[in-house]
Short mmCIF file of C-alpha atoms in Angstrom, two decimals:
data_model
loop_
_atom_site.label_atom_id
_atom_site.label_comp_id
_atom_site.label_asym_id
_atom_site.label_seq_id
_atom_site.Cartn_x
_atom_site.Cartn_y
_atom_site.Cartn_z
CA MET A 459 -0.40 0.21 -0.18
CA LYS A 460 1.11 3.53 -0.81
CA ASP A 461 2.03 6.54 1.18
CA GLN A 462 -0.20 9.62 1.85
CA GLN A 463 2.75 11.14 0.14
CA GLN A 464 2.78 8.61 -3.14
CA ILE A 465 -1.48 8.71 -3.60
CA LEU A 466 -0.73 12.60 -4.14
CA ARG A 467 2.00 12.70 -5.90
CA PHE A 468 0.42 10.39 -8.20
CA CYS A 469 -3.30 12.86 -7.87
CA GLU A 470 -0.83 15.23 -9.38
CA ARG A 471 0.77 13.13 -11.93
CA PHE A 472 -2.37 11.55 -13.19
CA GLU A 473 -5.06 14.87 -12.43
CA VAL A 474 -7.70 13.59 -9.52
CA PRO A 475 -8.23 16.27 -8.08
CA VAL A 476 -7.29 15.83 -4.05
CA SER A 477 -10.61 15.50 -3.26
CA LEU A 478 -10.75 12.38 -4.84
CA ALA A 479 -7.71 11.12 -3.53
CA GLY A 480 -9.01 8.57 -1.50
CA PHE A 481 -10.48 6.66 -3.91
CA VAL A 482 -6.49 6.27 -5.48
CA PRO A 483 -5.81 2.59 -3.80
CA ARG A 484 -9.41 1.40 -5.31
CA LEU A 485 -8.61 2.54 -8.83
CA PHE A 486 -5.31 1.79 -8.46
CA SER A 487 -2.85 -0.87 -7.78
CA ASP A 488 0.60 -0.84 -6.28
CA GLU A 489 2.01 -1.82 -9.57
CA GLU A 490 0.11 1.09 -11.61
CA ILE A 491 0.81 3.89 -8.58
CA GLY A 492 4.28 3.31 -8.99
CA ALA A 493 4.85 2.79 -12.57
CA ALA A 494 3.03 6.54 -13.20
CA LEU A 495 6.19 7.98 -10.61
CA ALA A 496 8.70 6.40 -11.36
CA ASN A 497 8.88 7.41 -15.13
CA ASP A 498 9.69 11.48 -15.40
CA ASP A 499 9.20 11.07 -18.98
CA ASN A 500 5.82 9.97 -19.86
CA ARG A 501 7.15 6.93 -22.54
CA PHE A 502 5.64 3.73 -21.17
CA ALA A 503 7.13 1.26 -24.63
CA ALA A 504 8.55 -2.34 -24.62
CA PRO A 505 11.55 -3.67 -23.58
CA ASP A 506 11.31 -1.26 -20.10
CA TYR A 507 7.67 -2.78 -19.73
CA ASP A 508 6.12 -6.23 -20.69
CA ALA A 509 4.32 -6.27 -23.69
CA SER A 510 1.64 -8.01 -22.40
CA TRP A 511 1.57 -5.09 -19.39
CA LEU A 512 1.14 -1.94 -22.04
CA ASP A 513 -1.73 -3.91 -23.64
CA ALA A 514 -3.74 -4.71 -20.54
CA GLU A 515 -3.33 -1.10 -19.04
CA PHE A 516 -4.57 0.30 -22.59
CA ARG A 517 -7.80 -1.93 -22.89
CA ARG A 518 -8.08 -1.19 -19.21
CA GLY A 519 -7.77 2.79 -20.15
CA PHE A 520 -4.36 3.67 -17.51
CA LEU A 521 -2.26 4.26 -20.57
CA ASN A 522 -3.10 5.94 -23.86
CA LYS A 523 -1.12 5.07 -27.53
CA THR A 524 0.69 8.16 -28.47
CA GLN A 525 1.25 8.45 -32.67
CA GLU A 526 4.40 6.11 -32.48
CA PRO A 527 3.71 2.75 -33.08
CA GLY A 528 4.10 0.36 -29.51
CA VAL A 529 4.68 3.98 -27.12
CA TYR A 530 1.53 4.30 -24.64
CA ARG A 531 1.29 7.60 -22.14
CA LEU A 532 -0.51 8.34 -19.08
CA ASN A 533 -4.05 8.50 -19.49
CA THR A 534 -5.64 11.18 -17.22
CA LEU A 535 -9.32 9.94 -14.09
CA TYR A 536 -10.85 12.22 -16.35
CA GLY A 537 -10.09 9.93 -19.63
CA MET A 538 -9.79 6.65 -17.69
CA LEU A 539 -12.98 7.26 -15.53
CA ASP A 540 -15.45 6.18 -18.67
CA VAL A 541 -13.44 3.50 -19.40
CA PHE A 542 -13.08 2.38 -16.37
CA VAL A 543 -17.20 2.62 -15.76
CA VAL A 544 -18.13 0.60 -18.98
CA SER A 545 -15.50 -2.09 -18.87
CA ARG A 546 -15.43 -2.96 -15.50
CA ARG A 547 -19.52 -2.02 -14.00
CA ASP A 548 -19.35 -5.24 -11.59
CA ASP A 549 -16.20 -3.72 -10.39
CA TYR A 550 -17.04 -0.38 -9.75
CA ASP A 551 -20.05 -1.72 -8.53
CA ARG A 552 -18.12 -3.20 -5.84
CA LEU A 553 -15.37 -1.06 -5.24
CA PHE A 554 -18.06 1.82 -4.03
CA THR A 555 -20.56 2.98 -2.24
CA ASN A 556 -23.96 4.93 -3.53
CA GLU A 557 -22.80 7.87 -2.38
CA GLU A 558 -19.48 7.38 -3.08
CA LYS A 559 -20.38 6.87 -7.30
CA HIS A 560 -22.34 10.17 -6.74
CA GLN A 561 -19.11 12.18 -5.99
CA LEU A 562 -17.76 10.82 -8.70
CA ASP A 563 -20.46 11.62 -11.23
CA ASP A 564 -20.42 14.76 -10.36
CA TRP A 565 -16.68 15.68 -10.57
CA TYR A 566 -17.16 14.07 -13.25
CA PHE A 567 -20.05 16.13 -15.27
CA ASP A 568 -18.66 19.61 -13.48
CA ALA A 569 -15.79 18.80 -15.96
CA TYR A 570 -17.53 17.79 -18.85
CA PHE A 571 -19.77 20.58 -18.08
CA SER A 572 -16.53 23.32 -18.37
CA SER A 573 -15.38 21.56 -21.58
CA LEU A 574 -17.75 23.16 -23.40
CA ARG A 575 -18.69 26.77 -24.88
CA PRO A 576 -17.08 28.87 -22.13
CA ASP A 577 -20.56 31.28 -22.53
CA GLY A 578 -22.72 28.42 -21.97
CA LYS A 579 -25.09 29.54 -24.30
CA GLY A 580 -26.30 28.60 -26.97
CA ARG A 581 -25.98 25.10 -28.87
CA LEU A 582 -22.94 23.71 -27.22
CA THR A 583 -22.13 20.21 -29.28
CA GLU A 584 -23.23 19.00 -32.07
CA ASP A 585 -25.72 16.64 -30.73
CA LYS A 586 -28.99 16.85 -31.97
CA VAL A 587 -32.00 14.73 -31.16
CA MET A 588 -34.06 13.02 -33.41
CA THR A 589 -37.25 10.58 -33.39
CA LEU A 590 -37.23 6.54 -32.91
CA ASP A 591 -37.96 6.46 -37.19
CA GLU A 592 -35.39 9.50 -37.72
CA THR A 593 -32.68 7.49 -35.78
CA ILE A 594 -33.55 4.06 -38.03
CA GLU A 595 -33.25 5.82 -40.92
CA THR A 596 -29.51 7.10 -39.47
CA ILE A 597 -28.52 3.96 -38.66
CA MET A 598 -29.84 2.05 -42.09
CA ASN A 599 -27.74 4.91 -44.62
CA ASP A 600 -24.35 5.34 -42.52
CA PRO A 601 -22.32 3.14 -44.60
CA ARG A 602 -19.70 3.11 -41.75
CA GLN A 603 -19.16 0.06 -39.20
CA ILE A 604 -21.82 0.49 -35.97
CA TYR A 605 -20.71 -0.41 -32.34
CA LEU A 606 -22.45 -1.25 -29.21
CA ASN A 607 -21.04 -0.41 -25.60
CA ASN A 608 -22.42 0.39 -22.54
CA CYS A 609 -23.64 4.10 -21.56
CA ASP A 610 -21.01 6.18 -19.34
CA CYS A 611 -23.59 8.84 -17.83
CA ARG A 612 -25.89 5.62 -16.66
CA SER A 613 -23.10 3.50 -15.48
CA LEU A 614 -21.23 6.14 -13.25
CA THR A 615 -24.53 7.35 -11.51
CA GLY A 616 -25.60 3.73 -11.58
CA ASP A 617 -29.26 3.48 -10.17
CA CYS A 618 -32.20 5.65 -12.51
CA GLY A 619 -32.31 2.01 -13.99
CA LYS A 620 -32.68 2.57 -17.29
CA PRO A 621 -31.07 0.19 -19.25
CA VAL A 622 -27.21 0.56 -19.95
CA ARG A 623 -26.08 -1.10 -22.93
CA THR A 624 -27.65 1.23 -25.72
CA CYS A 625 -24.26 3.90 -26.87
CA LEU A 626 -23.54 2.80 -30.75
CA THR A 627 -20.79 4.26 -31.95
CA TRP A 628 -18.98 4.69 -35.54
CA LYS A 629 -15.98 6.45 -33.59
CA ASN A 630 -12.79 3.17 -33.94
CA GLY A 631 -9.75 5.31 -34.23
CA PRO A 632 -7.08 6.10 -31.72
CA ASN A 633 -7.46 5.22 -28.03
CA THR A 634 -11.27 4.48 -28.11
CA PHE A 635 -13.77 2.16 -27.22
CA VAL A 636 -13.67 0.56 -30.61
CA ASP A 637 -9.49 0.60 -30.42
CA ARG A 638 -9.65 -0.86 -26.72
CA GLY A 639 -11.70 -3.79 -27.35
CA LEU A 640 -14.40 -2.75 -25.24
CA SER A 641 -16.93 -2.60 -28.16
CA GLN A 642 -19.38 -5.07 -29.52
CA LYS A 643 -19.25 -4.90 -33.46
CA LEU A 644 -22.85 -4.53 -34.77
CA THR A 645 -25.01 -5.49 -38.19
CA LYS A 646 -27.75 -2.50 -39.21
CA GLU A 647 -29.96 -5.00 -38.06
CA GLU A 648 -29.00 -5.35 -34.58
CA ALA A 649 -27.97 -1.44 -33.97
CA VAL A 650 -32.22 -0.81 -34.64
CA GLU A 651 -32.83 -3.23 -32.29
CA VAL A 652 -30.92 -1.38 -29.37
CA VAL A 653 -32.43 1.79 -30.64
CA ARG A 654 -36.33 0.05 -30.37
CA ARG A 655 -35.91 -1.69 -27.34
CA ALA A 656 -34.05 1.85 -25.49
CA ASP A 657 -37.19 3.83 -27.02
CA LYS A 658 -39.74 0.89 -26.01
CA ALA A 659 -37.53 1.44 -21.77
CA GLY A 660 -38.35 5.36 -22.64
CA LEU A 661 -35.50 6.77 -23.80
CA MET A 662 -34.68 9.90 -25.95
CA HIS A 663 -32.88 9.20 -29.16
CA THR A 664 -29.34 11.37 -29.85
CA THR A 665 -26.93 11.62 -32.53
CA MET A 666 -23.31 13.67 -33.53
CA SER A 667 -21.26 11.99 -35.70
CA GLY A 668 -19.52 9.84 -33.81
CA GLY A 669 -22.31 7.75 -32.59
CA ILE A 670 -26.10 7.29 -31.35
CA CYS A 671 -26.67 7.99 -27.82
CA ASN A 672 -30.35 6.81 -26.28
CA CYS A 673 -30.41 9.02 -23.21
CA CYS A 674 -32.22 9.79 -19.47
CA PRO A 675 -32.90 12.87 -18.13
CA ASP A 676 -31.43 12.22 -14.83
CA CYS A 677 -27.63 10.54 -15.66
CA CYS A 678 -27.54 12.39 -19.69
CA TYR A 679 -24.32 14.45 -19.60
CA LEU A 680 -26.27 15.85 -22.71
CA PHE A 681 -30.05 16.74 -20.70
CA ARG A 682 -28.50 17.83 -17.37
CA SER A 683 -25.81 20.39 -19.45
CA GLN A 684 -28.88 21.67 -20.91
CA ARG A 685 -31.10 22.39 -17.39
CA ARG A 686 -27.25 23.69 -15.82
CA ALA A 687 -27.55 26.05 -19.18
CA GLN A 688 -30.89 26.24 -19.63
CA THR A 689 -31.10 25.42 -23.61
CA TRP A 690 -34.48 24.01 -23.41
CA GLY A 691 -35.97 24.42 -27.72
CA ILE A 692 -31.96 24.70 -28.09
CA TRP A 693 -29.42 22.36 -27.71
CA PRO A 694 -29.22 19.44 -27.51
CA GLU A 695 -30.76 20.89 -31.51
CA PRO A 696 -34.74 19.37 -31.49
CA LYS A 697 -35.05 19.04 -35.08
CA GLY A 698 -39.45 18.96 -33.96
CA LEU A 699 -42.30 20.61 -31.72
CA ILE A 700 -45.07 19.01 -30.29
CA SER A 701 -48.73 20.17 -30.47
CA TYR A 702 -51.46 19.13 -28.70
CA ASP A 703 -55.08 18.90 -29.23
CA PRO A 704 -57.57 18.74 -26.30
CA GLU A 705 -60.53 17.93 -28.18
CA LYS A 706 -58.98 14.61 -29.54
CA CYS A 707 -57.31 13.84 -26.10
CA ILE A 708 -59.14 10.78 -23.79
CA ASP A 709 -57.31 11.97 -21.20
CA CYS A 710 -55.22 8.58 -20.55
CA GLY A 711 -52.19 9.82 -19.17
CA LEU A 712 -49.66 8.15 -21.24
CA CYS A 713 -48.00 10.87 -22.29
CA ALA A 714 -47.39 12.40 -19.29
CA ARG A 715 -45.85 8.91 -18.06
CA ARG A 716 -43.98 8.64 -21.05
CA CYS A 717 -42.32 11.96 -21.52
CA GLN A 718 -38.98 12.47 -20.38
CA MET A 719 -39.21 16.80 -19.69
CA GLY A 720 -42.13 17.65 -17.97
CA VAL A 721 -44.11 19.08 -20.86
CA PHE A 722 -47.26 17.08 -19.50
CA LYS A 723 -49.11 16.75 -16.64
CA LYS A 724 -51.73 14.79 -15.12
CA GLU A 725 -53.57 17.71 -13.18
CA ALA A 726 -56.99 17.62 -12.49
CA ALA A 727 -56.96 17.57 -16.44
CA LEU A 728 -53.91 17.64 -18.44
CA VAL A 729 -51.82 20.28 -18.51
CA PHE A 730 -49.63 20.96 -21.06
CA ASP A 731 -46.71 22.80 -21.58
CA PRO A 732 -44.54 22.76 -24.97
CA ARG A 733 -41.71 25.51 -23.64
CA ARG A 734 -39.42 22.46 -22.78
CA CYS A 735 -40.15 19.81 -25.38
CA ALA A 736 -37.10 17.94 -26.15
CA GLY A 737 -37.92 16.72 -29.39
CA CYS A 738 -38.28 13.19 -29.52
CA GLY A 739 -41.18 12.09 -30.26
CA LEU A 740 -41.24 9.19 -27.05
CA CYS A 741 -45.58 11.23 -26.60
CA VAL A 742 -46.56 11.21 -30.20
CA SER A 743 -46.12 7.33 -29.85
CA THR A 744 -47.80 6.71 -27.36
CA CYS A 745 -50.68 8.38 -27.62
CA PRO A 746 -53.74 6.03 -29.10
CA ALA A 747 -55.65 8.95 -29.63
CA GLY A 748 -53.34 11.13 -32.45
CA ALA A 749 -53.66 14.38 -30.05
CA LEU A 750 -50.30 14.60 -30.79
CA LYS A 751 -48.23 15.24 -33.49
CA LEU A 752 -44.36 16.64 -33.76
CA ALA A 753 -44.13 19.07 -36.11
CA PRO A 754 -40.72 20.83 -37.91
CA ARG A 755 -39.66 24.03 -35.79
CA ALA A 756 -39.51 27.38 -37.35
#
């Protein structure tokens, strides 16, 4: 077991905030801590290190590849944590209490949010919200190989109850989940089934150039950032806006249970507030009376 001074030195080397220093002995082995402290030039390569150790530490996210073949460098806690929770969820659940998971998640989310546009306004990333049909069309029309991963957002918090194996990616370059051997290769038809199951579970579909996420507002960093930045109706970019016909409504309340954004509330009468509509279409596919329609935003 490394002493406190060594732990603090490792925190500086691996960009671990001091507030999370107590988690270091659980996340990292003595061998990893020792290797990080002993390597002043941050260059990890054979023959100084065993090739199998380098590969294992790369897959685990402790090391990243460099542009030089066979040479690695230390990752950071921010870069490693999502690899860890996606690839070793059982270990994550075993090592940390729910309160500790939220402590890690709060730090990670703050770091993510600070990496967005500094003014905190407008469209902070290229992410767009899509309906199920639009998502399926995107999958079928994209010629790239698609892969499946666990959702890092829901893996980090771990307690919302929504499905976790839902993230689809086309990214397969250096240091991606695919490159680390952590992703499952899918056919287009298998990818479509993933989004159909996610849709049934009430997850919203978002897309960017690198992949497709199936999101809940409780865990998803996009929608948590939306709340913090107050970008409803702007970002993540909503293509559609819901309209409601009260004359067709049969007052079943399914839309209120299905909507993730609080657009509908079932009180004495249905309360409808479209200002926070994400354009996901989950309510439209649920309404048995045809009282809801999703139209393009002006």
